Coordinates of C-alpha atoms in Angstrom, one line a residue:
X1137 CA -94.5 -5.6 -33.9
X1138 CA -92.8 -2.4 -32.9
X1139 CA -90.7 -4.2 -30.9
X1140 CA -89.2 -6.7 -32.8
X1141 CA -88.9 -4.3 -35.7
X1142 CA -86.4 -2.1 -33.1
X1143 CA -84.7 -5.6 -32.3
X1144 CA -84.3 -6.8 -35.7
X1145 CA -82.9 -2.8 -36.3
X1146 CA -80.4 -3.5 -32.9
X1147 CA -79.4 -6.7 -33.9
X1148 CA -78.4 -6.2 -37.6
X1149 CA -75.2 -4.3 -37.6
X1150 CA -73.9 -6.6 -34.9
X1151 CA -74.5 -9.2 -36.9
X1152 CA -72.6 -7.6 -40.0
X1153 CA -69.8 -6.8 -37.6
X1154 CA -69.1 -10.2 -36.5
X1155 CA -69.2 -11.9 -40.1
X1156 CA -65.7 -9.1 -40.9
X1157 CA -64.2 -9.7 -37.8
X1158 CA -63.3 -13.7 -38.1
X1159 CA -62.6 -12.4 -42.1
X1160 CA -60.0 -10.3 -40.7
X1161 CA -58.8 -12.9 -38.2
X1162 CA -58.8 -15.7 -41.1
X1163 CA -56.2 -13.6 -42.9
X1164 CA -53.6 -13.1 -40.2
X1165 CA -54.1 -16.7 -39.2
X1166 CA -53.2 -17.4 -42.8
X1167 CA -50.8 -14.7 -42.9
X1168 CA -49.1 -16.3 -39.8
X1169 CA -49.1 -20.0 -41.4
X1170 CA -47.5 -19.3 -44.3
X1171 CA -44.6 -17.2 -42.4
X1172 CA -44.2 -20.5 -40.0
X1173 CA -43.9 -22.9 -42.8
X1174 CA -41.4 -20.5 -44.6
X1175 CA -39.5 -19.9 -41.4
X1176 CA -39.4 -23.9 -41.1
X1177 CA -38.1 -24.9 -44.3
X1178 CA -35.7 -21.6 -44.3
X1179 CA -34.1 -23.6 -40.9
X1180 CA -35.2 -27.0 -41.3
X1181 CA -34.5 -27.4 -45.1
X1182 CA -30.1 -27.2 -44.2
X1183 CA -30.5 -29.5 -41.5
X1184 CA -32.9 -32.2 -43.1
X1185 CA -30.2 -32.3 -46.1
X1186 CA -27.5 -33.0 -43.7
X1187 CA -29.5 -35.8 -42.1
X1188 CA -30.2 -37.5 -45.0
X1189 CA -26.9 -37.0 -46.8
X1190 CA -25.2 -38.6 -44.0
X1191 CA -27.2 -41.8 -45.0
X1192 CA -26.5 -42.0 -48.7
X1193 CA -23.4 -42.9 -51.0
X1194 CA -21.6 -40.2 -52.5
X1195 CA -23.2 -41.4 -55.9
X1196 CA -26.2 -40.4 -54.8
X1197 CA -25.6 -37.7 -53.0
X1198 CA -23.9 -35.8 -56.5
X1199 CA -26.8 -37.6 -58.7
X1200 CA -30.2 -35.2 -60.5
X1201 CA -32.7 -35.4 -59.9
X1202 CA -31.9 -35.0 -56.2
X1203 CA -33.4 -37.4 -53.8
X1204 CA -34.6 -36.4 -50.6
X1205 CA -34.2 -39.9 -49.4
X1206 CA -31.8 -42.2 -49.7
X1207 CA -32.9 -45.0 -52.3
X1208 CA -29.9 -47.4 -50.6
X1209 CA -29.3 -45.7 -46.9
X1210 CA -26.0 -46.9 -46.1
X1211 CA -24.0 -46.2 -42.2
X1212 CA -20.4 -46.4 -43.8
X1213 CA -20.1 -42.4 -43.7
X1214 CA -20.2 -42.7 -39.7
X1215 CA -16.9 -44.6 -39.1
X1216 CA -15.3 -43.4 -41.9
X1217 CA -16.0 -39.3 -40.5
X1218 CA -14.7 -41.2 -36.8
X1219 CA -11.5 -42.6 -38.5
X1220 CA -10.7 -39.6 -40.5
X1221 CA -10.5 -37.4 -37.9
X1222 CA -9.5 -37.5 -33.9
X1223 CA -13.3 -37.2 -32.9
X1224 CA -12.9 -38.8 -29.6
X1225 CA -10.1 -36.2 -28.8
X1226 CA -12.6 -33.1 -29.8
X1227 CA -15.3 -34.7 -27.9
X1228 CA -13.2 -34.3 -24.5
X1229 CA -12.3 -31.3 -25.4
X1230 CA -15.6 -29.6 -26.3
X1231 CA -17.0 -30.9 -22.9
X1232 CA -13.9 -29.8 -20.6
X1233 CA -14.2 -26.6 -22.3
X1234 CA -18.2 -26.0 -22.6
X1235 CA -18.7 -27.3 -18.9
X1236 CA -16.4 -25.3 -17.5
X1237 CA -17.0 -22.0 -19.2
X1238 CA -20.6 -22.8 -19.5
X1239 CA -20.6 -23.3 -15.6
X1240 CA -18.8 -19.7 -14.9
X1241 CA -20.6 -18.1 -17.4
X1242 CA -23.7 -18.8 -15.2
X1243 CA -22.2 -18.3 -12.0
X1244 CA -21.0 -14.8 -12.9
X1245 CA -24.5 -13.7 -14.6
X1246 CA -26.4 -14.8 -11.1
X1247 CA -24.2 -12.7 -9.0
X1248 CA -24.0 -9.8 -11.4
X1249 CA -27.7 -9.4 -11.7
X1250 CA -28.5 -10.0 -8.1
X1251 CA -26.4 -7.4 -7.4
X1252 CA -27.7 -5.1 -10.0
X1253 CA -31.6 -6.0 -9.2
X1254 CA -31.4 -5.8 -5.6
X1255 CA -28.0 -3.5 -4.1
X1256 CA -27.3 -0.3 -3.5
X1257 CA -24.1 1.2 -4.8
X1258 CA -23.0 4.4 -6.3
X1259 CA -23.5 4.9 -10.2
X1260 CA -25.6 1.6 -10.7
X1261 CA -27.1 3.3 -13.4
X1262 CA -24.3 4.0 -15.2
X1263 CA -22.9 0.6 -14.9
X1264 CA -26.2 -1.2 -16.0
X1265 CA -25.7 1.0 -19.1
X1266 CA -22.3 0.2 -19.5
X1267 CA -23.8 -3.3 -19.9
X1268 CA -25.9 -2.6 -22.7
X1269 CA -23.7 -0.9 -24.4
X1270 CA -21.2 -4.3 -24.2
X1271 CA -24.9 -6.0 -26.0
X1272 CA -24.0 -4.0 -29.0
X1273 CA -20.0 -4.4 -29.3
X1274 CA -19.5 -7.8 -31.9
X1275 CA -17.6 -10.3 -30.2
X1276 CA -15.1 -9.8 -33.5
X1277 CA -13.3 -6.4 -32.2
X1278 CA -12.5 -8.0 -28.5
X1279 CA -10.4 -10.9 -30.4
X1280 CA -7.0 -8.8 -30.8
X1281 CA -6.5 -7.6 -27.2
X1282 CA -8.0 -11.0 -26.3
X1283 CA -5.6 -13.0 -27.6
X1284 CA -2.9 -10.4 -26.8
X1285 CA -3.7 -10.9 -23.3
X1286 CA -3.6 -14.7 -23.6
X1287 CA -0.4 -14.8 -25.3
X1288 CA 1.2 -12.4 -22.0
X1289 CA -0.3 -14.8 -20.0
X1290 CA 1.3 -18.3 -21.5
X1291 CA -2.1 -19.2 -22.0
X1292 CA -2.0 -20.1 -25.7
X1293 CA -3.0 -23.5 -26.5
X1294 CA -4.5 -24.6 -23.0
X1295 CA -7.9 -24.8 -21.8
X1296 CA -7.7 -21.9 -19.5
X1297 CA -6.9 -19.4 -23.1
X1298 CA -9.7 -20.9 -24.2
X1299 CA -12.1 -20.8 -21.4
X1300 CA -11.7 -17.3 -19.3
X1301 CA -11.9 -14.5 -22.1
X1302 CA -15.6 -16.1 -22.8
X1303 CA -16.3 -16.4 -19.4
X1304 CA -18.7 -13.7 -19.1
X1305 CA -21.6 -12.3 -21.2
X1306 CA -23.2 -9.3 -20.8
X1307 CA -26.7 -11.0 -22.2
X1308 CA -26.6 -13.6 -19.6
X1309 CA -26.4 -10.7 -17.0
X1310 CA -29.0 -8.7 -18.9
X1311 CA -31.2 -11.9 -18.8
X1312 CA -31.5 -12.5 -15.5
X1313 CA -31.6 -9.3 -14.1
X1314 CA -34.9 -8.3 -15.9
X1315 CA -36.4 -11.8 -14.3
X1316 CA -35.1 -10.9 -10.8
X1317 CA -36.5 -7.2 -10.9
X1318 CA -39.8 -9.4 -11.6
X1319 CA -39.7 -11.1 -7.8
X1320 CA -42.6 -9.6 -5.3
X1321 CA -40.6 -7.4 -3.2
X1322 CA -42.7 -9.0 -0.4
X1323 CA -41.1 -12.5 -0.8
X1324 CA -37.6 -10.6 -0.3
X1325 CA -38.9 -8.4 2.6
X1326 CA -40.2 -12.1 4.3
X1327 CA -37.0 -13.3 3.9
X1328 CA -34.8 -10.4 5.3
X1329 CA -37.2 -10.6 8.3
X1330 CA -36.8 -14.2 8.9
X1331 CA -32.9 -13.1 9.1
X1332 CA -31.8 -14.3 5.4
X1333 CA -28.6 -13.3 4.0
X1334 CA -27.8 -12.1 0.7
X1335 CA -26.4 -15.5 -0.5
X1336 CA -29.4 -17.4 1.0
X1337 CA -32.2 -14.7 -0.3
X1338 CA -30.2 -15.6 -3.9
X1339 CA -30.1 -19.6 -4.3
X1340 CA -33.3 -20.3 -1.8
X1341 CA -35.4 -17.7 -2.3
X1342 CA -34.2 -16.0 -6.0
X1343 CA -33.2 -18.4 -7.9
X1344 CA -35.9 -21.3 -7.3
X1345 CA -38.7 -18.3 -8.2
X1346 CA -36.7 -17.7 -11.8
X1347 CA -35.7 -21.3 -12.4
X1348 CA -36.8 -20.6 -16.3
X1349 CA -34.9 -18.1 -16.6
X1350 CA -31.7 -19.0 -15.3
X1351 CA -32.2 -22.7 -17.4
X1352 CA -32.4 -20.5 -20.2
X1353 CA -29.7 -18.7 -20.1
X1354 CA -27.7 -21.7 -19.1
X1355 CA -28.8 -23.5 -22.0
X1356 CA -27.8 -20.5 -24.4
X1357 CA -24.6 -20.7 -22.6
X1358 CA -23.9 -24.0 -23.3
X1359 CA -24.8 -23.8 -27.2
X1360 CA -22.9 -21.3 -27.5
X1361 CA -19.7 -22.6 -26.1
X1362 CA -20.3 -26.2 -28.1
X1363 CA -20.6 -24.2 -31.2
X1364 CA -17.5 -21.9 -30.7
X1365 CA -15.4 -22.1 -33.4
X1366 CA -13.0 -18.8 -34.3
X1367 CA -11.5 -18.2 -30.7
X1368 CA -10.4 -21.7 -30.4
X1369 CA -9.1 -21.6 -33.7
X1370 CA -7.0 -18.8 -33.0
X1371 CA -6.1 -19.8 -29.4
X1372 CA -5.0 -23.3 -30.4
X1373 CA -2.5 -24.8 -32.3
X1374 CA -2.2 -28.3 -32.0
X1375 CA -4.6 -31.3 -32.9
X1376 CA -5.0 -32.5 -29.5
X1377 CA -6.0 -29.2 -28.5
X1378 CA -8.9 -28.6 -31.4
X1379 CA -12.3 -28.7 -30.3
X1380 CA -15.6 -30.2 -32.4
X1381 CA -16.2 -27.5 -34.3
X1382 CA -13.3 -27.4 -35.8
X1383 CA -12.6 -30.8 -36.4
X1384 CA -15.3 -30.8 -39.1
X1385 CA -13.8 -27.8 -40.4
X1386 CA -10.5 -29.8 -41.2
X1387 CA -12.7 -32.9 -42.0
X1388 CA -14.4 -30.7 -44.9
X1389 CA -11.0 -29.7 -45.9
X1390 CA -9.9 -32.9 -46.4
X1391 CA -13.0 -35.0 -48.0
X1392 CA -15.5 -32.1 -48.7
X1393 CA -14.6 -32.0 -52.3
X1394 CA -15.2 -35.8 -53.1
X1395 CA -16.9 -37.2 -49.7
X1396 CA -19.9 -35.3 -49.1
X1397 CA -21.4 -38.0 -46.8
X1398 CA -18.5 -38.2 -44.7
X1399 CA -18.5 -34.8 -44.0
X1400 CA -22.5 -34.7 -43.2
X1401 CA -21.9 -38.0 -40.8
X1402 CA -19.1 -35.5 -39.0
X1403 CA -21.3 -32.7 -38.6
X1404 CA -24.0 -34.7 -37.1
X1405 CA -21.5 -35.8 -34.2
X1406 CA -21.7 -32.0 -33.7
X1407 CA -25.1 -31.1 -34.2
X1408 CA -26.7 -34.1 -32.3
X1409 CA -25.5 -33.4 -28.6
X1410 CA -26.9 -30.3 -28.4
X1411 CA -30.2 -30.7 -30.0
X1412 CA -30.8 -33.6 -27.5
X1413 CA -29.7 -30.8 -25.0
X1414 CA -32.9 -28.4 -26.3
X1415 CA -35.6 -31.2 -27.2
X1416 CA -35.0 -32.0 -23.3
X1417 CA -35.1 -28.8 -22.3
X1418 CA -37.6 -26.9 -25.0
X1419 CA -40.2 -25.6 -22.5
X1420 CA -37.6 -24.1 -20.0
X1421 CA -35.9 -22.2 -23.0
X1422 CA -39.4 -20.9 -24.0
X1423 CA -40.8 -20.1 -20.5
X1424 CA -37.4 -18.0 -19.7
X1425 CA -37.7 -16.1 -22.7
X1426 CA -40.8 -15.1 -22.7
X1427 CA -40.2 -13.8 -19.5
X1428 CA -37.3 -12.1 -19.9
X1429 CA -39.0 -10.6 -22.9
X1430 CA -42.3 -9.7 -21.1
X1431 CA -41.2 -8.2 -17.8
X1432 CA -39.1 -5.8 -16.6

């Protein structure tokens, strides 16, 4: 009896200690919930609205109480947002532009951060600070001397004015330097023995290992250039010259007021490309950041 009364002792406050642990776990996990569904209807709320407004007449759409779906859906907003504006021009235009400076963007960051991860010159330091520093400057203050140095140039209204002052971001470099610095110098030391160079080491040996990353910060690129809206604004100044985003800009301007539809069926020719781009992609995006957040 002595015995199990010195186990019954042993076992109680164990017993008391798992029943407030899972307590305490219950509320974070609530806790977390509730800050998920906030953060999805903060996002998805906008985007859900656009979706269905596209769909409805612009009776509806200005009718209480609202309706969040359309009672007579309706695809008449679609070609009338195609024929108001010169979509199939921005289209070209939002591809040449985010390819191509998507593209050097990428090309730049891989060289950049190879050579920051893995060379030896003087004041590396000070030049991988220099970098961080350029994380904190908004893009805002570099538009004067920007277009300044376009306008020298006789780049103003072409896709090269457009293009190169974008060309390089300091987050991309950032990015995939912190995943390179993650590569087992061992794989690198293999590859130097079996008489690699430093382009080979990069795209067979480098890039493969941080795939994630560098899809990442590609895909970032390439949102980021489909989304651009005040350089080209500023850089251009003809229609043929405009890119997506600012085509619905100007198609607000000229049926916001009494064509809501319209102008939702417009945006979505903006919006849809690019999340196709990220449900494709989702894991990648997720994987790289992690990693880039993670190691170092």
């Amino acid at each position: 009896m002595a015995t199990i009364n010195e186990l019954e002792h042993s076992v109680k406050p164990t017993t008391v200690h798992q029943r407030r642990l899972p307590l305490s776990l219950l509320g974070w996990r609530i806790a977390g919930y509730l800050a998920l569904i906030i953060t999805v209807l903060i996002i998805g709320l906008p985007v859900y609205w656009t979706v269905m407004a596209s769909f409805k007449e612009t009776r509806e759409i200005y009718s209480l109480p609202v309706t969040w779906w359309p009672t007579s859906p309706t695809l008449n907003n679609f070609p009338a947002a195609w024929q108001a504006a010169p979509f199939g021009r921005y289209y070209l235009n939002s591809f040449i532009t985010t390819f191509f400076g998507a593209g050097i963007e990428v090309i730049l960051a891989l060289f950049s951060a190879y050579a920051l991860a893995y060379l030896h010159f003087p004041r590396k330091d000070l030049v991988f600070l220099l970098l961080l520093a350029a994380l904190m400057v908004p893009v805002e203050i570099t538009i004067v001397p920007n277009y300044l140095t376009i306008a020298r140039l006789g780049w103003i209204n072409t896709y090269q004015g457009i293009i190169i002052p974008g060309a390089a971001i300091a987050y991309g470099t950032f990015l995939l330097r912190q995943a390179f610095m993650a590569v087992p110098h061992e794989i690198l030391e293999a590859a130097r023995v079996d008489g690699a160079g430093h382009l080979r080491i990069l795209f067979s040996v480098v890039a493969p290992i941080t795939q994630p990353a560098i899809v990442t910060m590609a895909l970032l690129s390439i949102v980021s250039k489909w989304n651009e809206f005040l350089w080209p604004l500023i850089v251009t100044n003809t229609t043929d010259m405009r890119t997506l985003p600012i085509g619905v800009f100007w198609l607000r301007n000229s049926e916001g007021l009494s064509n809501w539809g319209v102008v939702m069926a417009g945006s979505l020719f903006l919006i849809v490309p690019v999340l196709i781009t990220f449900l494709f992609a989702q894991r990648a995006i997720v994987e790289g950041m992690t990693a880039g957040a993670v190691k170092g």
